[in-house]
Short mmCIF file of C-alpha atoms in Angstrom, two decimals:
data_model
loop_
_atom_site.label_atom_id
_atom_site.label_comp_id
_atom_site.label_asym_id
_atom_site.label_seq_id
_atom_site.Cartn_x
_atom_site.Cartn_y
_atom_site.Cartn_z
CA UNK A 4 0.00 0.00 0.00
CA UNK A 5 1.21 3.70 -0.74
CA UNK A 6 0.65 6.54 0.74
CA UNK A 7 2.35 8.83 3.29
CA UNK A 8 3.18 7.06 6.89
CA UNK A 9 2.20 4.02 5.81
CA UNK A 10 5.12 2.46 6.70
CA UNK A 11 5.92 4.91 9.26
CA UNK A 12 4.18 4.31 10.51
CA UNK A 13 0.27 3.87 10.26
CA UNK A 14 0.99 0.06 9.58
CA UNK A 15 2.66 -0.45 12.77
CA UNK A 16 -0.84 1.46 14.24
CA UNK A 17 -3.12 -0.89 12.53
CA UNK A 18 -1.52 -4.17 13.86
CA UNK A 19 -1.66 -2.95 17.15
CA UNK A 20 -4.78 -2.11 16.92
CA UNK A 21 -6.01 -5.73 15.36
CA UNK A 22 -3.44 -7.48 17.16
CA UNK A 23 -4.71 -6.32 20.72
CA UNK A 24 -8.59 -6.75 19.77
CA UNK A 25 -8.14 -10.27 18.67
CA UNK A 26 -5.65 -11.22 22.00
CA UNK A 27 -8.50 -10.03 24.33
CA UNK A 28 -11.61 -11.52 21.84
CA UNK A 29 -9.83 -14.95 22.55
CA UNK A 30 -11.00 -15.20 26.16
CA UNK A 31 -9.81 -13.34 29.11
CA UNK A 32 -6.60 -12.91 29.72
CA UNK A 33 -4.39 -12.46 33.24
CA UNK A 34 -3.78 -8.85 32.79
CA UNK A 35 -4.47 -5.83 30.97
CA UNK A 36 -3.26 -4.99 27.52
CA UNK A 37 -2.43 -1.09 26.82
CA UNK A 38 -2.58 0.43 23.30
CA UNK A 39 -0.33 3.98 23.31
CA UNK A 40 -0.85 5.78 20.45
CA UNK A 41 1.45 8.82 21.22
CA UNK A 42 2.33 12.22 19.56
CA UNK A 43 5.78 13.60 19.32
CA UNK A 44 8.18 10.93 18.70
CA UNK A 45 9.45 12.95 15.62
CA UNK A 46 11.11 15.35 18.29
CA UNK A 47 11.25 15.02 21.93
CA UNK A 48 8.65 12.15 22.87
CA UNK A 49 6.48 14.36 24.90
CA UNK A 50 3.37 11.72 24.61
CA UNK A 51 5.18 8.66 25.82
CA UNK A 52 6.75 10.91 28.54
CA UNK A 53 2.83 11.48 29.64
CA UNK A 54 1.53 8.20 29.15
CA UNK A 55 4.55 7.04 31.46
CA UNK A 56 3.44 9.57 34.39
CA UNK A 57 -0.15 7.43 34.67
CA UNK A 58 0.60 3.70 33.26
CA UNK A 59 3.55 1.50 33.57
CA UNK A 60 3.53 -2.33 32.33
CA UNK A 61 5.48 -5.60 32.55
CA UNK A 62 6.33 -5.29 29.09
CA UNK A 63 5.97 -3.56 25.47
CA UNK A 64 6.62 -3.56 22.09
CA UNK A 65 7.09 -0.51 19.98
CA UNK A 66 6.05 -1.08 16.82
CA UNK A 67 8.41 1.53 14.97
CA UNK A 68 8.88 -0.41 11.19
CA UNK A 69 12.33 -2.63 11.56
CA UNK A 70 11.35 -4.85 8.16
CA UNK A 71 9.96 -8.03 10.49
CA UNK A 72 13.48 -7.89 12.42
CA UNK A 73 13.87 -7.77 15.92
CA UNK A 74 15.65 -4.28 17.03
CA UNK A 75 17.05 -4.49 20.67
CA UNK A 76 19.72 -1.63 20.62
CA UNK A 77 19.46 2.14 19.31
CA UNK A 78 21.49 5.22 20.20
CA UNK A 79 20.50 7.94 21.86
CA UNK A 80 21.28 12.09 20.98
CA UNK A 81 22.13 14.96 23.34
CA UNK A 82 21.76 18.78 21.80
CA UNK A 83 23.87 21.39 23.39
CA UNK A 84 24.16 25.36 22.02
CA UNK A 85 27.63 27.03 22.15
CA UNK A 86 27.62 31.03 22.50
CA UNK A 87 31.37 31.98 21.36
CA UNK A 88 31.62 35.68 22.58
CA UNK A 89 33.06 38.58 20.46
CA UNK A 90 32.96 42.48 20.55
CA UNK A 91 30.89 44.37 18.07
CA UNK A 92 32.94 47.02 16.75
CA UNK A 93 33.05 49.14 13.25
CA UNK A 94 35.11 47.43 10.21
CA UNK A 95 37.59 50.21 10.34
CA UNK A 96 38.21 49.48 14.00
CA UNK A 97 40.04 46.20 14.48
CA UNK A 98 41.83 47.20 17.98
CA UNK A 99 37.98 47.45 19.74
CA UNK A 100 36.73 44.00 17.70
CA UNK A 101 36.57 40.64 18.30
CA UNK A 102 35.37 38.15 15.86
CA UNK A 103 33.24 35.81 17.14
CA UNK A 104 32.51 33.67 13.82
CA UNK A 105 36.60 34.05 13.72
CA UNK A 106 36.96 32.28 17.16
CA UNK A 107 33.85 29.93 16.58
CA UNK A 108 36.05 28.42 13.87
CA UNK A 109 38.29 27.33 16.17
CA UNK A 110 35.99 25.48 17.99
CA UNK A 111 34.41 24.00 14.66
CA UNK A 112 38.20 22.44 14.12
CA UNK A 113 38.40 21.29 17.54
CA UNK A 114 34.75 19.96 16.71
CA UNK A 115 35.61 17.71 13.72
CA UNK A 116 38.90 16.32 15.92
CA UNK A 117 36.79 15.23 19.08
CA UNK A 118 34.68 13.49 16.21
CA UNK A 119 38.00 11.82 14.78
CA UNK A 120 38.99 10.92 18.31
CA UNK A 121 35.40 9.54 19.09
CA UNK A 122 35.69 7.48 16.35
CA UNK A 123 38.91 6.02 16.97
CA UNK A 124 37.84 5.32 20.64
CA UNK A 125 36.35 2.17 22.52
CA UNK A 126 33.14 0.96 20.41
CA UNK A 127 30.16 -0.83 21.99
CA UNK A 128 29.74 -4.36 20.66
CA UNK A 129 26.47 -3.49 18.74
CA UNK A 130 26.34 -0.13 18.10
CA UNK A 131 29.79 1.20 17.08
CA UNK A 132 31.49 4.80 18.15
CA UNK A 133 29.64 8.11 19.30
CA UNK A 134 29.45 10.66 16.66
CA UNK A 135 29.62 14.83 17.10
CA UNK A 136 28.66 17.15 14.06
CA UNK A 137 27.74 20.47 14.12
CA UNK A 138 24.00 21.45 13.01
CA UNK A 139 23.31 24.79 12.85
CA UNK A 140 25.80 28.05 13.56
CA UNK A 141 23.99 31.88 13.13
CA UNK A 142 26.30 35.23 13.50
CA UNK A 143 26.89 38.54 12.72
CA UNK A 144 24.76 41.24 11.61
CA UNK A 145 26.20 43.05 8.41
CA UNK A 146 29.06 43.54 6.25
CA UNK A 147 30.71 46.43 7.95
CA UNK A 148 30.87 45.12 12.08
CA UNK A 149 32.81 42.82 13.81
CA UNK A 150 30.21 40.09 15.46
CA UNK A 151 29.35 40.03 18.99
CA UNK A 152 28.45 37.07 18.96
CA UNK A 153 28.86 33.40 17.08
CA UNK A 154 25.90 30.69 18.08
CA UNK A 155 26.21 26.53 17.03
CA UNK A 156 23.88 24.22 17.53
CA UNK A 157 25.66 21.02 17.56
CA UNK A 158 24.03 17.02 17.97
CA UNK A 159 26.09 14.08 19.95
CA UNK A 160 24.93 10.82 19.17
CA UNK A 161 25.44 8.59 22.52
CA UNK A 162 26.35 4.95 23.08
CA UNK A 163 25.05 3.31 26.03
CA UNK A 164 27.58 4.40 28.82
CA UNK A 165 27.56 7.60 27.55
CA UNK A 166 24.98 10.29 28.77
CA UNK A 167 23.96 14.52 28.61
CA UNK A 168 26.25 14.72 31.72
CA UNK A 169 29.25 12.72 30.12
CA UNK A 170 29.15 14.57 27.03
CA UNK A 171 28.89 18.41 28.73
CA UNK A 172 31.88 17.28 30.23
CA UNK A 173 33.85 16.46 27.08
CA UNK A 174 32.56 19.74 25.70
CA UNK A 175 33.41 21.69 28.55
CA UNK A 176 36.68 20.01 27.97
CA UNK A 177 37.40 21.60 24.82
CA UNK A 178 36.47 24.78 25.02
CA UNK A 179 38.05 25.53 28.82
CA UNK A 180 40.82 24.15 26.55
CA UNK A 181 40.51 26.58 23.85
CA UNK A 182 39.99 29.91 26.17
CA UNK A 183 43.29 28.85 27.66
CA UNK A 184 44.99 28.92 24.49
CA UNK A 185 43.48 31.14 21.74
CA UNK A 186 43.38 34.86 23.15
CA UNK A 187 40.15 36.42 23.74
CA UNK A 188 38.28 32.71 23.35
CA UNK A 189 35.07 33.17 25.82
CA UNK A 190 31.81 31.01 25.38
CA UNK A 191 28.74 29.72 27.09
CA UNK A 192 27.60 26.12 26.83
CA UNK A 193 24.11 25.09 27.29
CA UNK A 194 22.06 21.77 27.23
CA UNK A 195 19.22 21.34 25.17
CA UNK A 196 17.09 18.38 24.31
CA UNK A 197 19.00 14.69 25.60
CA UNK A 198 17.72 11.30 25.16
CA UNK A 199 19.35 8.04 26.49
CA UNK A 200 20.31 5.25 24.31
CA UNK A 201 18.63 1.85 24.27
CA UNK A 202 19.70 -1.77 24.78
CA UNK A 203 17.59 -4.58 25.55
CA UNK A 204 18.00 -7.89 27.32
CA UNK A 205 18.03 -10.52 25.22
CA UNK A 206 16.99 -12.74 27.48
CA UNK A 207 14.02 -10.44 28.99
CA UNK A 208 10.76 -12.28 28.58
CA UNK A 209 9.08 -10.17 25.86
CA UNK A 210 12.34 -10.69 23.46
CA UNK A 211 11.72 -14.51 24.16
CA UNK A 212 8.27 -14.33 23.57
CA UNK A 213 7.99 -11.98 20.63
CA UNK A 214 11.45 -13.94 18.77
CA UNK A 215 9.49 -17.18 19.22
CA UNK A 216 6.63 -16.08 17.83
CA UNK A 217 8.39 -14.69 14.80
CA UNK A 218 10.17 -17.17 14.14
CA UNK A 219 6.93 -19.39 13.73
CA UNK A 220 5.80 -16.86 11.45
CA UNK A 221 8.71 -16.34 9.36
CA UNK A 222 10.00 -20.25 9.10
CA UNK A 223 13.09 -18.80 10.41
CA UNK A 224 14.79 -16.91 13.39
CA UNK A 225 14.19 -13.50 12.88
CA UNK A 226 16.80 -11.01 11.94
CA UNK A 227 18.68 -9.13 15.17
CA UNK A 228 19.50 -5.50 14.73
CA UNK A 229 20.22 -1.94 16.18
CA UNK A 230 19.37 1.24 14.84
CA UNK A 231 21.37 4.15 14.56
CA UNK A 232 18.29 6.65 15.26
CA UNK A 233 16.39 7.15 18.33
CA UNK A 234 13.17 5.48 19.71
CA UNK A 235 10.37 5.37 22.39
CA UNK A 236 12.15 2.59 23.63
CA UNK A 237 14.72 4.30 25.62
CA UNK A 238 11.61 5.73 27.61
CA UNK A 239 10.10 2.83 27.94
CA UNK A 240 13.45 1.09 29.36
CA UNK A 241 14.13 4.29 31.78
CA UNK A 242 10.64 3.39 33.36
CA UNK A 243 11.47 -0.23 34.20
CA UNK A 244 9.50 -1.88 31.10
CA UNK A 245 11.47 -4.35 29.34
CA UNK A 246 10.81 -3.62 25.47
CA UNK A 247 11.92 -3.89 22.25
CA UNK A 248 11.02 -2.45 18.64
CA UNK A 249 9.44 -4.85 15.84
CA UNK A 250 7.66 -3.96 12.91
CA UNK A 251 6.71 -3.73 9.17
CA UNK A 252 8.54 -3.94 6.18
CA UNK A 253 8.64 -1.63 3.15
CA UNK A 254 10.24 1.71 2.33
CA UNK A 255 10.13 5.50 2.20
CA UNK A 256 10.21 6.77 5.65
CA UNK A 257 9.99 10.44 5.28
CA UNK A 258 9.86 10.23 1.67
CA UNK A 259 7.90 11.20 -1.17
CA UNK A 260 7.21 7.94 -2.28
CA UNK A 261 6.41 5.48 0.86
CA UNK A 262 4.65 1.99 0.96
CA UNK A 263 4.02 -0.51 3.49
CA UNK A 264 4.30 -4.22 2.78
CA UNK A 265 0.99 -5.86 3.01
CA UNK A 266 2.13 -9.70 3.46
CA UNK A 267 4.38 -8.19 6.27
CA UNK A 268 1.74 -6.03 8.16
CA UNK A 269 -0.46 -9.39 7.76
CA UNK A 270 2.59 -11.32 9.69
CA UNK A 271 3.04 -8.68 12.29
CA UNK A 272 -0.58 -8.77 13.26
CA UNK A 273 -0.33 -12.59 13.72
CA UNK A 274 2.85 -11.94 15.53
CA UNK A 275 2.08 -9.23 17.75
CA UNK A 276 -1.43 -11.25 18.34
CA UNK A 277 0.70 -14.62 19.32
CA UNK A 278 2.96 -12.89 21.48
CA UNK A 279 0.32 -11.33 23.23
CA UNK A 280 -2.01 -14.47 23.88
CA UNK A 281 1.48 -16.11 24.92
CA UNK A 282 2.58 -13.51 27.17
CA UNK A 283 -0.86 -12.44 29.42
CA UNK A 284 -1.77 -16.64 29.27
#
């Protein structure tokens, strides 16, 4: 089926929706099933974060579209903004200036080299290095003034073992290192948006459940995998709720062109539906 969302992901929403309505038709069941359907996961997961303050669970599945395989590992992100400090003064003035963009490029260098030393550090077994890039830097006002000031947005993605607090400190690390050493260096560091990364246990109940089930379905052992993006999951993990992420396949996530497959929304129904009769029984 095409359309937009239909593979992310409005097919993940409509086996849910079956899956849990046939589980409960097929008698009564020792415990409570709960269908989330959340806003905000495009940015800072402000539904699940609500849901969470009311309802907690012995398990869940996030049915985020993973092509039928079995996703137990994702990173997480942490957004900080850098202020780099100048002195607005007239063109023709260069002894009461200080370029800000000038100095924030000296932070941009250090910026790509903690990115080269990142990825030449320890990796975790699944999900590889952390990564550091710089998003989105705004200065000056017109042709004829030094800038007072030099802004960058910049985006860590974190491995678990890495958090918000361990990557301020890194950052705070190179740029207390750069006011010691480039004259007239001053900044201002502040944390924005942070989510954790996820990893699952393998062995948690749900993964045992859920893999057994699709590997009925499939005639084989489903696929293991980690994601490089962010999902609910890391929420859902935070809150004590053993989880994982399993859903659809088909293409064009955020795309112009997007389709679900149907044969593989038909299998996660009858998985999702399996796992739950198994796992409430």
């Amino acid at each position: 089926m095409y359309g937009r969302g239909t593979f992310d992901m409005k097919g993940g929403i409509a086996a849910m929706m079956v899956a849990a309505a046939r589980a409960t038709a097929h008698g009564p069941l020792r415990g409570d099933v709960i269908l989330a359907c959340v806003a905000d996961e495009e940015h800072g997961s402000f539904g699940t974060e609500e849901v969470l303050e009311s309802f907690t669970a012995d398990a869940a599945i996030v049915t985020e579209p993973s092509h039928l395989e079995v996703t137990l590992a994702h990173k997480g992100f942490a957004w900080f903004d850098v202020r780099i400090e100048g002195r607005a003064a007239h063109g023709s003035r260069p002894d009461l200036g200080i370029d800000a963009i000038a100095k924030a490029g000296h932070f941009l260098v250090a910026l790509e080299d903690l990115g080269r030393r990142l990825a030449q550090g320890p990796a975790h077994p699944l999900l590889g290095t952390g990564t550091v890039h710089a998003s989105v830097i705004q200065g000056g006002e017109e042709p004829s003034t030094y800038p007072a000031r030099c802004h960058i947005t910049l985006e860590r993605r974190t491995v678990p073992g890495e958090d918000a607090d361990s990557v301020e400190r890194e950052l705070t690390a190179v740029l207390d290192q750069l006011a010691a050493t480039v004259p007239d260096f001053r900044y201002r560091l502040t944390r924005g948006l942070h989510r954790a990364p996820f990893e699952a246990d393998p062995e948690a109940d749900i993964v045992r459940t859920l893999t057994h089930h699709a590997e009925q379905a499939l005639g084989h052992p489903p696929v293991v995998r980690v994601e490089p993006f962010w999902t609910d999951c890391a929420l859902l993990d935070r809150a004590g709720i053993p989880c994982l992420l399993f859903g659809v396949d088909g293409e064009g996530a955020h795309a112009a062109t997007e389709y679900v497959d149907l044969a593989s929304l038909d299998r996660l129904t009858d998985i999702l539906t399996a796992t739950i009769t198994d796992f409430c029984s």
